[in-house]
Amino acid sequence: MGVCGQADEMLEKIYSNMSACHLRQNNWKRAIETADKAIAQNENNYKALFRKAKALGETGYFEKAEKILEELLKKNEADAAAINAELSRLRTMDKEREKVHNKKFKGFLNREKKTGGDEEME
């Protein structure tokens, strides 16, 4: 491996570790950005993919996160327990979000219509 290859490998690790740091600080946007940079260096960086999925889930992009985790599960059976745990956590969060969302719309859609001078004139 040449100097450029070593530098690329080091950059990949740095970006992946930066993503982990941003996750711990709940800085989801930067966690996604740095995970993407690590993945650009190596598309098979499972840690960076996992971190990106986790940050996407935290920002409400449940479908994108779920897709990444399901693909990761196919490629990386060694970490199946952690991946399945994250999938379960995301699905629970999504269901809770959906309940709140439906509750808000239920109240909105069931309001009585106000009549304020819209009656027909004879």
The first five atom37 places (N, CA, C, CB, O) and aatype in JSON, in Angstrom:
{
  "aatype": [12, 7, 19, 4, 7, 5, 0, 3, 6, 12, 10, 6, 11, 9, 18, 15, 2, 12, 15, 0, 4, 8, 10, 1, 5, 2, 2, 17, 11, 1, 0, 9, 6, 16, 0, 3, 11, 0, 9, 0, 5, 2, 6, 2, 2, 18, 11, 0, 10, 13, 1, 11, 0, 11, 0, 10, 7, 6, 16, 7, 18, 13, 6, 11, 0, 6, 11, 9, 10, 6, 6, 10, 10, 11, 11, 2, 6, 0, 3, 0, 0, 0, 9, 2, 0, 6, 10, 15, 1, 10, 1, 16, 12, 3, 11, 6, 1, 6, 11, 19, 8, 2, 11, 11, 13, 11, 7, 13, 10, 2, 1, 6, 11, 11, 16, 7, 7, 3, 6, 6, 12, 6],
  "atom_mask": [
    [1, 1, 1, 1, 1],
    [1, 1, 1, 0, 1],
    [1, 1, 1, 1, 1],
    [1, 1, 1, 1, 1],
    [1, 1, 1, 0, 1],
    [1, 1, 1, 1, 1],
    [1, 1, 1, 1, 1],
    [1, 1, 1, 1, 1],
    [1, 1, 1, 1, 1],
    [1, 1, 1, 1, 1],
    [1, 1, 1, 1, 1],
    [1, 1, 1, 1, 1],
    [1, 1, 1, 1, 1],
    [1, 1, 1, 1, 1],
    [1, 1, 1, 1, 1],
    [1, 1, 1, 1, 1],
    [1, 1, 1, 1, 1],
    [1, 1, 1, 1, 1],
    [1, 1, 1, 1, 1],
    [1, 1, 1, 1, 1],
    [1, 1, 1, 1, 1],
    [1, 1, 1, 1, 1],
    [1, 1, 1, 1, 1],
    [1, 1, 1, 1, 1],
    [1, 1, 1, 1, 1],
    [1, 1, 1, 1, 1],
    [1, 1, 1, 1, 1],
    [1, 1, 1, 1, 1],
    [1, 1, 1, 1, 1],
    [1, 1, 1, 1, 1],
    [1, 1, 1, 1, 1],
    [1, 1, 1, 1, 1],
    [1, 1, 1, 1, 1],
    [1, 1, 1, 1, 1],
    [1, 1, 1, 1, 1],
    [1, 1, 1, 1, 1],
    [1, 1, 1, 1, 1],
    [1, 1, 1, 1, 1],
    [1, 1, 1, 1, 1],
    [1, 1, 1, 1, 1],
    [1, 1, 1, 1, 1],
    [1, 1, 1, 1, 1],
    [1, 1, 1, 1, 1],
    [1, 1, 1, 1, 1],
    [1, 1, 1, 1, 1],
    [1, 1, 1, 1, 1],
    [1, 1, 1, 1, 1],
    [1, 1, 1, 1, 1],
    [1, 1, 1, 1, 1],
    [1, 1, 1, 1, 1],
    [1, 1, 1, 1, 1],
    [1, 1, 1, 1, 1],
    [1, 1, 1, 1, 1],
    [1, 1, 1, 1, 1],
    [1, 1, 1, 1, 1],
    [1, 1, 1, 1, 1],
    [1, 1, 1, 0, 1],
    [1, 1, 1, 1, 1],
    [1, 1, 1, 1, 1],
    [1, 1, 1, 0, 1],
    [1, 1, 1, 1, 1],
    [1, 1, 1, 1, 1],
    [1, 1, 1, 1, 1],
    [1, 1, 1, 1, 1],
    [1, 1, 1, 1, 1],
    [1, 1, 1, 1, 1],
    [1, 1, 1, 1, 1],
    [1, 1, 1, 1, 1],
    [1, 1, 1, 1, 1],
    [1, 1, 1, 1, 1],
    [1, 1, 1, 1, 1],
    [1, 1, 1, 1, 1],
    [1, 1, 1, 1, 1],
    [1, 1, 1, 1, 1],
    [1, 1, 1, 1, 1],
    [1, 1, 1, 1, 1],
    [1, 1, 1, 1, 1],
    [1, 1, 1, 1, 1],
    [1, 1, 1, 1, 1],
    [1, 1, 1, 1, 1],
    [1, 1, 1, 1, 1],
    [1, 1, 1, 1, 1],
    [1, 1, 1, 1, 1],
    [1, 1, 1, 1, 1],
    [1, 1, 1, 1, 1],
    [1, 1, 1, 1, 1],
    [1, 1, 1, 1, 1],
    [1, 1, 1, 1, 1],
    [1, 1, 1, 1, 1],
    [1, 1, 1, 1, 1],
    [1, 1, 1, 1, 1],
    [1, 1, 1, 1, 1],
    [1, 1, 1, 1, 1],
    [1, 1, 1, 1, 1],
    [1, 1, 1, 1, 1],
    [1, 1, 1, 1, 1],
    [1, 1, 1, 1, 1],
    [1, 1, 1, 1, 1],
    [1, 1, 1, 1, 1],
    [1, 1, 1, 1, 1],
    [1, 1, 1, 1, 1],
    [1, 1, 1, 1, 1],
    [1, 1, 1, 1, 1],
    [1, 1, 1, 1, 1],
    [1, 1, 1, 1, 1],
    [1, 1, 1, 1, 1],
    [1, 1, 1, 0, 1],
    [1, 1, 1, 1, 1],
    [1, 1, 1, 1, 1],
    [1, 1, 1, 1, 1],
    [1, 1, 1, 1, 1],
    [1, 1, 1, 1, 1],
    [1, 1, 1, 1, 1],
    [1, 1, 1, 1, 1],
    [1, 1, 1, 1, 1],
    [1, 1, 1, 0, 1],
    [1, 1, 1, 0, 1],
    [1, 1, 1, 1, 1],
    [1, 1, 1, 1, 1],
    [1, 1, 1, 1, 1],
    [1, 1, 1, 1, 1],
    [1, 1, 1, 1, 1]
  ],
  "atom_positions": [
    [[0.86, -1.19, 0.0], [0.0, 0.0, 0.0], [0.89, 1.24, 0.0], [-0.97, 0.01, 1.23], [1.81, 1.36, 0.81]],
    [[0.6, 2.13, -0.93], [1.39, 3.35, -1.05], [1.0, 4.39, -0.03], [0.0, 0.0, 0.0], [0.1, 4.19, 0.79]],
    [[1.69, 5.5, -0.1], [1.44, 6.6, 0.82], [0.02, 7.13, 0.67], [2.45, 7.73, 0.59], [-0.65, 7.42, 1.67]],
    [[-0.45, 7.25, -0.56], [-1.82, 7.75, -0.79], [-2.85, 6.79, -0.21], [-2.08, 7.95, -2.29], [-3.84, 7.22, 0.37]],
    [[-2.62, 5.5, -0.38], [-3.54, 4.5, 0.17], [-3.59, 4.56, 1.69], [0.0, 0.0, 0.0], [-4.65, 4.45, 2.3]],
    [[-2.41, 4.75, 2.3], [-2.36, 4.87, 3.77], [-3.06, 6.13, 4.24], [-0.89, 4.86, 4.26], [-3.76, 6.12, 5.25]],
    [[-2.87, 7.21, 3.49], [-3.52, 8.48, 3.86], [-5.04, 8.36, 3.74], [-3.01, 9.63, 2.96], [-5.77, 8.84, 4.61]],
    [[-5.51, 7.7, 2.68], [-6.95, 7.51, 2.5], [-7.53, 6.66, 3.62], [-7.24, 6.86, 1.15], [-8.61, 6.94, 4.14]],
    [[-6.8, 5.61, 3.99], [-7.26, 4.74, 5.08], [-7.32, 5.5, 6.4], [-6.33, 3.51, 5.21], [-8.25, 5.33, 7.19]],
    [[-6.31, 6.34, 6.63], [-6.28, 7.13, 7.85], [-7.43, 8.15, 7.86], [-4.92, 7.85, 7.99], [-8.08, 8.34, 8.89]],
    [[-7.67, 8.8, 6.72], [-8.78, 9.75, 6.62], [-10.11, 9.07, 6.9], [-8.8, 10.41, 5.23], [-10.96, 9.62, 7.59]],
    [[-10.28, 7.88, 6.36], [-11.51, 7.11, 6.59], [-11.73, 6.88, 8.08], [-11.46, 5.76, 5.85], [-12.84, 7.08, 8.59]],
    [[-10.68, 6.47, 8.77], [-10.78, 6.22, 10.22], [-11.06, 7.52, 10.98], [-9.49, 5.57, 10.74], [-11.85, 7.53, 11.93]],
    [[-10.41, 8.59, 10.57], [-10.62, 9.88, 11.24], [-12.07, 10.33, 11.09], [-9.66, 10.95, 10.66], [-12.71, 10.72, 12.07]],
    [[-12.59, 10.27, 9.86], [-13.98, 10.68, 9.63], [-14.96, 9.78, 10.39], [-14.31, 10.65, 8.14], [-15.95, 10.26, 10.95]],
    [[-14.68, 8.49, 10.42], [-15.55, 7.56, 11.14], [-15.54, 7.87, 12.64], [-15.11, 6.1, 10.89], [-16.59, 7.86, 13.28]],
    [[-14.37, 8.15, 13.18], [-14.27, 8.49, 14.6], [-14.91, 9.85, 14.9], [-12.8, 8.5, 15.04], [-15.51, 10.04, 15.96]],
    [[-14.78, 10.79, 13.97], [-15.44, 12.08, 14.14], [-16.96, 11.9, 14.19], [-15.05, 13.06, 13.0], [-17.65, 12.55, 14.96]],
    [[-17.45, 11.01, 13.35], [-18.89, 10.72, 13.34], [-19.33, 10.17, 14.7], [-19.23, 9.71, 12.22], [-20.39, 10.54, 15.2]],
    [[-18.53, 9.29, 15.27], [-18.84, 8.74, 16.6], [-18.88, 9.85, 17.65], [-17.81, 7.66, 17.0], [-19.76, 9.87, 18.51]],
    [[-17.93, 10.77, 17.57], [-17.91, 11.89, 18.52], [-19.15, 12.77, 18.38], [-16.64, 12.74, 18.32], [-19.75, 13.17, 19.38]],
    [[-19.52, 13.06, 17.14], [-20.71, 13.89, 16.92], [-21.98, 13.18, 17.4], [-20.84, 14.24, 15.42], [-22.9, 13.83, 17.91]],
    [[-22.04, 11.86, 17.26], [-23.19, 11.11, 17.78], [-23.3, 11.28, 19.29], [-23.07, 9.62, 17.42], [-24.39, 11.51, 19.82]],
    [[-22.18, 11.16, 19.97], [-22.18, 11.28, 21.44], [-22.62, 12.67, 21.89], [-20.79, 10.98, 22.0], [-23.17, 12.84, 22.98]],
    [[-22.38, 13.67, 21.04], [-22.75, 15.04, 21.38], [-24.13, 15.41, 20.83], [-21.71, 16.01, 20.83], [-24.54, 16.57, 20.9]],
    [[-24.84, 14.43, 20.29], [-26.17, 14.65, 19.7], [-26.14, 15.67, 18.57], [-27.15, 15.1, 20.76], [-27.12, 16.38, 18.33]],
    [[-25.03, 15.75, 17.88], [-24.87, 16.64, 16.73], [-25.12, 15.81, 15.47], [-23.44, 17.32, 16.72], [-24.19, 15.41, 14.78]],
    [[-26.41, 15.56, 15.19], [-26.8, 14.59, 14.17], [-26.34, 14.98, 12.77], [-28.3, 14.42, 14.18], [-25.87, 14.13, 12.02]],
    [[-26.48, 16.25, 12.42], [-26.11, 16.69, 11.07], [-24.63, 16.44, 10.8], [-26.43, 18.19, 10.89], [-24.27, 15.9, 9.75]],
    [[-23.79, 16.82, 11.74], [-22.34, 16.61, 11.55], [-21.99, 15.12, 11.6], [-21.54, 17.37, 12.64], [-21.06, 14.68, 10.92]],
    [[-22.72, 14.35, 12.38], [-22.48, 12.9, 12.42], [-22.75, 12.29, 11.04], [-23.38, 12.22, 13.49], [-21.99, 11.44, 10.58]],
    [[-23.81, 12.74, 10.4], [-24.14, 12.25, 9.06], [-23.07, 12.69, 8.06], [-25.53, 12.75, 8.61], [-22.61, 11.89, 7.24]],
    [[-22.68, 13.96, 8.12], [-21.69, 14.5, 7.18], [-20.36, 13.76, 7.28], [-21.47, 15.99, 7.44], [-19.78, 13.39, 6.26]],
    [[-19.88, 13.54, 8.5], [-18.59, 12.89, 8.66], [-18.68, 11.39, 8.34], [-18.06, 13.09, 10.09], [-17.72, 10.81, 7.84]],
    [[-19.81, 10.78, 8.63], [-20.0, 9.37, 8.25], [-19.99, 9.25, 6.73], [-21.34, 8.8, 8.82], [-19.4, 8.32, 6.18]],
    [[-20.64, 10.2, 6.04], [-20.63, 10.19, 4.58], [-19.21, 10.31, 4.02], [-21.5, 11.34, 4.04], [-18.88, 9.66, 3.02]],
    [[-18.38, 11.12, 4.66], [-17.0, 11.27, 4.2], [-16.22, 9.98, 4.4], [-16.31, 12.42, 4.95], [-15.4, 9.61, 3.56]],
    [[-16.46, 9.29, 5.51], [-15.8, 8.0, 5.74], [-16.28, 6.97, 4.72], [-16.08, 7.49, 7.18], [-15.49, 6.18, 4.2]],
    [[-17.57, 6.98, 4.43], [-18.15, 6.04, 3.46], [-17.62, 6.34, 2.06], [-19.69, 6.11, 3.49], [-17.46, 5.42, 1.25]],
    [[-17.37, 7.61, 1.75], [-16.8, 7.96, 0.45], [-15.41, 7.36, 0.29], [-16.74, 9.5, 0.29], [-15.01, 7.01, -0.82]],
    [[-14.68, 7.24, 1.39], [-13.35, 6.62, 1.35], [-13.45, 5.1, 1.22], [-12.56, 7.0, 2.61], [-12.63, 4.47, 0.57]],
    [[-14.49, 4.53, 1.87], [-14.68, 3.07, 1.86], [-16.16, 2.78, 2.06], [-13.81, 2.36, 2.97], [-16.68, 2.91, 3.17]],
    [[-16.83, 2.39, 0.99], [-18.27, 2.15, 1.06], [-18.64, 0.96, 1.94], [-18.82, 1.93, -0.33], [-19.82, 0.77, 2.26]],
    [[-17.66, 0.17, 2.34], [-17.9, -0.98, 3.22], [-17.5, -0.69, 4.66], [-17.15, -2.19, 2.72], [-17.27, -1.62, 5.44]],
    [[-17.43, 0.57, 5.03], [-17.12, 0.93, 6.42], [-18.41, 0.77, 7.22], [-16.54, 2.4, 6.53], [-19.23, 1.68, 7.29]],
    [[-18.55, -0.4, 7.82], [-19.8, -0.74, 8.52], [-20.07, 0.16, 9.71], [-19.75, -2.18, 8.97], [-21.22, 0.49, 10.0]],
    [[-19.02, 0.56, 10.4], [-19.22, 1.46, 11.55], [-19.78, 2.8, 11.1], [-17.88, 1.67, 12.31], [-20.7, 3.34, 11.72]],
    [[-19.22, 3.34, 10.03], [-19.7, 4.63, 9.51], [-21.14, 4.51, 9.01], [-18.78, 5.14, 8.38], [-21.95, 5.41, 9.23]],
    [[-21.45, 3.41, 8.35], [-22.82, 3.19, 7.88], [-23.79, 3.1, 9.06], [-22.91, 1.91, 7.04], [-24.88, 3.67, 9.02]],
    [[-23.39, 2.39, 10.11], [-24.23, 2.25, 11.3], [-24.44, 3.61, 11.96], [-23.59, 1.26, 12.3], [-25.55, 3.95, 12.36]],
    [[-23.37, 4.38, 12.06], [-23.46, 5.71, 12.69], [-24.34, 6.65, 11.87], [-22.06, 6.32, 12.86], [-25.12, 7.43, 12.42]],
    [[-24.22, 6.57, 10.55], [-25.07, 7.39, 9.69], [-26.54, 7.02, 9.89], [-24.66, 7.23, 8.2], [-27.39, 7.89, 10.01]],
    [[-26.83, 5.73, 9.92], [-28.21, 5.27, 10.11], [-28.76, 5.75, 11.44], [-28.29, 3.73, 10.02], [-29.91, 6.18, 11.54]],
    [[-27.93, 5.66, 12.47], [-28.37, 6.1, 13.8], [-28.7, 7.6, 13.8], [-27.29, 5.79, 14.85], [-29.73, 8.01, 14.34]],
    [[-27.84, 8.4, 13.19], [-28.07, 9.85, 13.13], [-29.28, 10.18, 12.26], [-26.82, 10.56, 12.58], [-30.05, 11.08, 12.59]],
    [[-29.45, 9.46, 11.16], [-30.63, 9.68, 10.32], [-31.91, 9.39, 11.09], [-30.57, 8.8, 9.06], [-32.89, 10.13, 10.99]],
    [[-31.9, 8.32, 11.86], [-33.06, 7.99, 12.68], [-33.36, 9.06, 13.7], [0.0, 0.0, 0.0], [-34.53, 9.39, 13.94]],
    [[-32.33, 9.61, 14.29], [-32.52, 10.66, 15.3], [-33.07, 11.94, 14.69], [-31.2, 10.95, 15.99], [-33.73, 12.72, 15.37]],
    [[-32.81, 12.16, 13.4], [-33.32, 13.36, 12.74], [-34.68, 13.12, 12.08], [-32.33, 13.85, 11.71], [-35.22, 14.01, 11.43]],
    [[-35.22, 11.92, 12.25], [-36.56, 11.63, 11.73], [-36.6, 10.98, 10.37], [0.0, 0.0, 0.0], [-37.69, 10.75, 9.83]],
    [[-35.47, 10.67, 9.81], [-35.41, 9.99, 8.51], [-35.42, 8.48, 8.73], [-34.16, 10.43, 7.7], [-34.44, 7.79, 8.45]],
    [[-36.54, 7.99, 9.24], [-36.63, 6.59, 9.65], [-36.49, 5.63, 8.48], [-37.93, 6.35, 10.35], [-35.83, 4.6, 8.6]],
    [[-37.1, 5.95, 7.35], [-37.05, 5.05, 6.19], [-35.62, 4.91, 5.67], [-37.97, 5.55, 5.08], [-35.17, 3.8, 5.36]],
    [[-34.91, 6.03, 5.58], [-33.52, 5.99, 5.11], [-32.66, 5.19, 6.08], [-32.96, 7.41, 4.95], [-31.83, 4.38, 5.67]],
    [[-32.85, 5.43, 7.37], [-32.07, 4.73, 8.39], [-32.35, 3.24, 8.34], [-32.37, 5.28, 9.79], [-31.44, 2.41, 8.41]],
    [[-33.62, 2.9, 8.23], [-34.02, 1.49, 8.19], [-33.42, 0.78, 6.98], [-35.54, 1.37, 8.17], [-32.96, -0.35, 7.09]],
    [[-33.42, 1.45, 5.84], [-32.86, 0.87, 4.61], [-31.36, 0.58, 4.79], [-33.08, 1.82, 3.42], [-30.89, -0.49, 4.41]],
    [[-30.63, 1.53, 5.35], [-29.2, 1.34, 5.57], [-28.96, 0.18, 6.53], [-28.55, 2.63, 6.14], [-28.11, -0.67, 6.28]],
    [[-29.73, 0.13, 7.61], [-29.54, -0.93, 8.6], [-29.89, -2.31, 8.04], [-30.39, -0.65, 9.84], [-29.22, -3.29, 8.34]],
    [[-30.93, -2.38, 7.22], [-31.28, -3.66, 6.62], [-30.21, -4.14, 5.65], [-32.63, -3.56, 5.9], [-29.9, -5.33, 5.6]],
    [[-29.65, -3.22, 4.87], [-28.54, -3.58, 3.97], [-27.32, -4.0, 4.78], [-28.18, -2.39, 3.05], [-26.63, -4.96, 4.43]],
    [[-27.06, -3.29, 5.84], [-25.93, -3.59, 6.71], [-26.08, -4.97, 7.34], [-25.8, -2.53, 7.81], [-25.09, -5.7, 7.49]],
    [[-27.28, -5.33, 7.68], [-27.56, -6.64, 8.28], [-27.21, -7.77, 7.31], [-29.04, -6.73, 8.69], [-26.72, -8.82, 7.72]],
    [[-27.46, -7.54, 6.02], [-27.14, -8.55, 5.0], [-25.63, -8.7, 4.83], [-27.77, -8.17, 3.66], [-25.13, -9.81, 4.62]],
    [[-24.9, -7.58, 4.93], [-23.46, -7.58, 4.68], [-22.64, -7.95, 5.91], [-23.04, -6.22, 4.19], [-21.53, -8.48, 5.77]],
    [[-23.16, -7.67, 7.1], [-22.35, -7.77, 8.31], [-23.1, -8.55, 9.39], [-21.98, -6.37, 8.83], [-23.64, -7.97, 10.33]],
    [[-23.12, -9.85, 9.24], [-23.85, -10.7, 10.18], [-23.21, -10.73, 11.57], [-23.94, -12.1, 9.63], [-23.87, -11.06, 12.55]],
    [[-21.94, -10.39, 11.64], [-21.23, -10.42, 12.93], [-21.83, -9.43, 13.93], [-19.74, -10.12, 12.73], [-21.82, -9.67, 15.13]],
    [[-22.34, -8.32, 13.42], [-22.92, -7.29, 14.29], [-24.45, -7.3, 14.25], [-22.4, -5.92, 13.88], [-25.08, -6.27, 14.49]],
    [[-25.03, -8.45, 13.95], [-26.49, -8.56, 13.81], [-27.23, -8.12, 15.06], [-26.87, -9.99, 13.46], [-28.28, -7.49, 14.96]],
    [[-26.71, -8.44, 16.23], [-27.41, -8.09, 17.48], [-27.53, -6.58, 17.63], [-26.67, -8.69, 18.69], [-28.6, -6.07, 17.95]],
    [[-26.44, -5.86, 17.4], [-26.46, -4.4, 17.52], [-27.34, -3.77, 16.44], [-25.02, -3.83, 17.43], [-28.07, -2.81, 16.7]],
    [[-27.27, -4.31, 15.24], [-28.06, -3.77, 14.13], [-29.55, -4.0, 14.39], [-27.65, -4.42, 12.79], [-30.37, -3.1, 14.2]],
    [[-29.9, -5.2, 14.83], [-31.3, -5.5, 15.13], [-31.82, -4.65, 16.29], [-31.47, -6.99, 15.47], [-32.97, -4.22, 16.28]],
    [[-30.97, -4.41, 17.27], [-31.37, -3.57, 18.41], [-31.66, -2.14, 17.93], [-30.27, -3.55, 19.49], [-32.63, -1.53, 18.36]],
    [[-30.82, -1.63, 17.05], [-31.03, -0.28, 16.52], [-32.28, -0.23, 15.64], [-29.8, 0.19, 15.71], [-33.04, 0.74, 15.7]],
    [[-32.49, -1.26, 14.83], [-33.71, -1.33, 14.01], [-34.95, -1.31, 14.89], [-33.71, -2.59, 13.14], [-35.92, -0.6, 14.61]],
    [[-34.92, -2.07, 15.96], [-36.05, -2.13, 16.88], [-36.29, -0.77, 17.54], [-35.8, -3.2, 17.96], [-37.43, -0.32, 17.64]],
    [[-35.21, -0.12, 17.97], [-35.31, 1.19, 18.6], [-35.89, 2.22, 17.63], [-33.93, 1.65, 19.1], [-36.75, 3.02, 18.0]],
    [[-35.41, 2.2, 16.39], [-35.91, 3.14, 15.38], [-37.38, 2.91, 15.07], [-35.09, 3.02, 14.1], [-38.15, 3.86, 14.94]],
    [[-37.76, 1.66, 14.96], [-39.17, 1.34, 14.65], [-40.08, 1.78, 15.79], [-39.34, -0.17, 14.39], [-41.19, 2.26, 15.56]],
    [[-39.61, 1.63, 17.02], [-40.39, 2.09, 18.17], [-40.53, 3.61, 18.14], [-39.73, 1.64, 19.5], [-41.61, 4.15, 18.37]],
    [[-39.43, 4.31, 17.86], [-39.46, 5.77, 17.76], [-40.41, 6.22, 16.66], [-38.05, 6.33, 17.5], [-41.16, 7.18, 16.83]],
    [[-40.39, 5.52, 15.53], [-41.24, 5.87, 14.41], [-42.71, 5.68, 14.76], [-40.88, 5.03, 13.18], [-43.55, 6.5, 14.4]],
    [[-43.03, 4.6, 15.46], [-44.41, 4.36, 15.88], [-44.89, 5.44, 16.83], [-44.54, 2.97, 16.54], [-46.02, 5.91, 16.72]],
    [[-44.04, 5.84, 17.76], [-44.4, 6.91, 18.7], [-44.63, 8.22, 17.97], [-43.31, 7.08, 19.77], [-45.58, 8.95, 18.26]],
    [[-43.75, 8.52, 17.04], [-43.89, 9.75, 16.25], [-45.2, 9.71, 15.46], [-42.67, 9.93, 15.29], [-45.9, 10.71, 15.36]],
    [[-45.51, 8.56, 14.91], [-46.73, 8.42, 14.12], [-47.98, 8.59, 14.99], [-46.76, 7.05, 13.43], [-48.97, 9.18, 14.56]],
    [[-47.94, 8.07, 16.22], [-49.07, 8.23, 17.15], [-49.32, 9.71, 17.43], [-48.81, 7.47, 18.46], [-50.46, 10.17, 17.38]],
    [[-48.26, 10.43, 17.73], [-48.38, 11.86, 18.02], [-48.91, 12.59, 16.79], [-47.01, 12.45, 18.46], [-49.79, 13.44, 16.9]],
    [[-48.37, 12.26, 15.65], [-48.79, 12.89, 14.39], [-50.27, 12.63, 14.12], [-47.94, 12.36, 13.21], [-51.01, 13.55, 13.79]],
    [[-50.69, 11.38, 14.27], [-52.1, 11.03, 14.03], [-53.03, 11.7, 15.03], [-52.28, 9.51, 14.1], [-54.14, 12.1, 14.68]],
    [[-52.57, 11.82, 16.27], [-53.38, 12.47, 17.3], [-53.61, 13.94, 16.96], [-52.69, 12.34, 18.69], [-54.71, 14.46, 17.13]],
    [[-52.56, 14.61, 16.47], [-52.69, 16.01, 16.08], [-53.67, 16.17, 14.93], [-51.32, 16.59, 15.69], [-54.52, 17.06, 14.95]],
    [[-53.55, 15.31, 13.93], [-54.43, 15.41, 12.77], [-55.86, 15.02, 13.12], [-53.92, 14.54, 11.66], [-56.8, 15.57, 12.55]],
    [[-56.02, 14.08, 14.03], [-57.36, 13.67, 14.43], [-58.12, 14.87, 15.0], [-57.3, 12.52, 15.47], [-59.27, 15.1, 14.66]],
    [[-57.47, 15.61, 15.87], [-58.09, 16.8, 16.44], [-58.34, 17.86, 15.39], [0.0, 0.0, 0.0], [-59.37, 18.55, 15.43]],
    [[-57.43, 18.0, 14.47], [-57.55, 19.01, 13.42], [-58.71, 18.68, 12.47], [-56.24, 19.12, 12.63], [-59.48, 19.56, 12.1]],
    [[-58.82, 17.43, 12.09], [-59.84, 17.03, 11.12], [-61.23, 16.92, 11.72], [-59.46, 15.72, 10.5], [-62.22, 16.98, 10.99]],
    [[-61.33, 16.76, 13.02], [-62.63, 16.6, 13.67], [-63.22, 17.9, 14.2], [-62.51, 15.62, 14.79], [-64.24, 17.87, 14.87]],
    [[-62.61, 19.01, 13.91], [-63.13, 20.3, 14.36], [-64.44, 20.6, 13.63], [-62.11, 21.44, 14.11], [-64.63, 20.23, 12.47]],
    [[-65.32, 21.26, 14.34], [-66.59, 21.66, 13.71], [-66.33, 22.81, 12.76], [-67.65, 22.06, 14.78], [-65.48, 23.68, 13.01]],
    [[-67.06, 22.8, 11.68], [-66.91, 23.89, 10.72], [-67.6, 25.13, 11.27], [-67.5, 23.5, 9.33], [-68.73, 25.06, 11.75]],
    [[-66.92, 26.23, 11.19], [-67.48, 27.49, 11.67], [-68.26, 28.15, 10.53], [-66.37, 28.45, 12.19], [-67.86, 28.12, 9.37]],
    [[-69.37, 28.72, 10.9], [-70.14, 29.48, 9.91], [-69.99, 30.94, 10.27], [-71.65, 29.04, 9.86], [-70.37, 31.37, 11.36]],
    [[-69.46, 31.66, 9.38], [-69.22, 33.07, 9.67], [-69.63, 33.95, 8.52], [0.0, 0.0, 0.0], [-68.78, 34.57, 7.88]],
    [[-70.92, 34.01, 8.23], [-71.38, 34.88, 7.18], [-71.29, 34.24, 5.8], [0.0, 0.0, 0.0], [-71.4, 34.93, 4.79]],
    [[-71.1, 32.95, 5.76], [-71.0, 32.27, 4.48], [-72.37, 31.79, 4.0], [-70.03, 31.1, 4.58], [-72.46, 31.11, 2.97]],
    [[-73.43, 32.12, 4.73], [-74.77, 31.66, 4.35], [-75.17, 32.3, 3.03], [-75.81, 31.99, 5.47], [-74.74, 33.4, 2.68]],
    [[-76.0, 31.58, 2.32], [-76.48, 32.1, 1.05], [-77.44, 33.27, 1.27], [-77.16, 30.98, 0.23], [-78.23, 33.27, 2.22]],
    [[-77.36, 34.22, 0.43], [-78.26, 35.37, 0.52], [-79.47, 35.12, -0.37], [-77.53, 36.69, 0.11], [-79.34, 34.58, -1.47]],
    [[-80.66, 35.5, 0.12], [-81.9, 35.3, -0.64], [-82.33, 36.57, -1.32], [-83.01, 34.8, 0.24], [-83.35, 36.58, -2.0]]
  ]
}
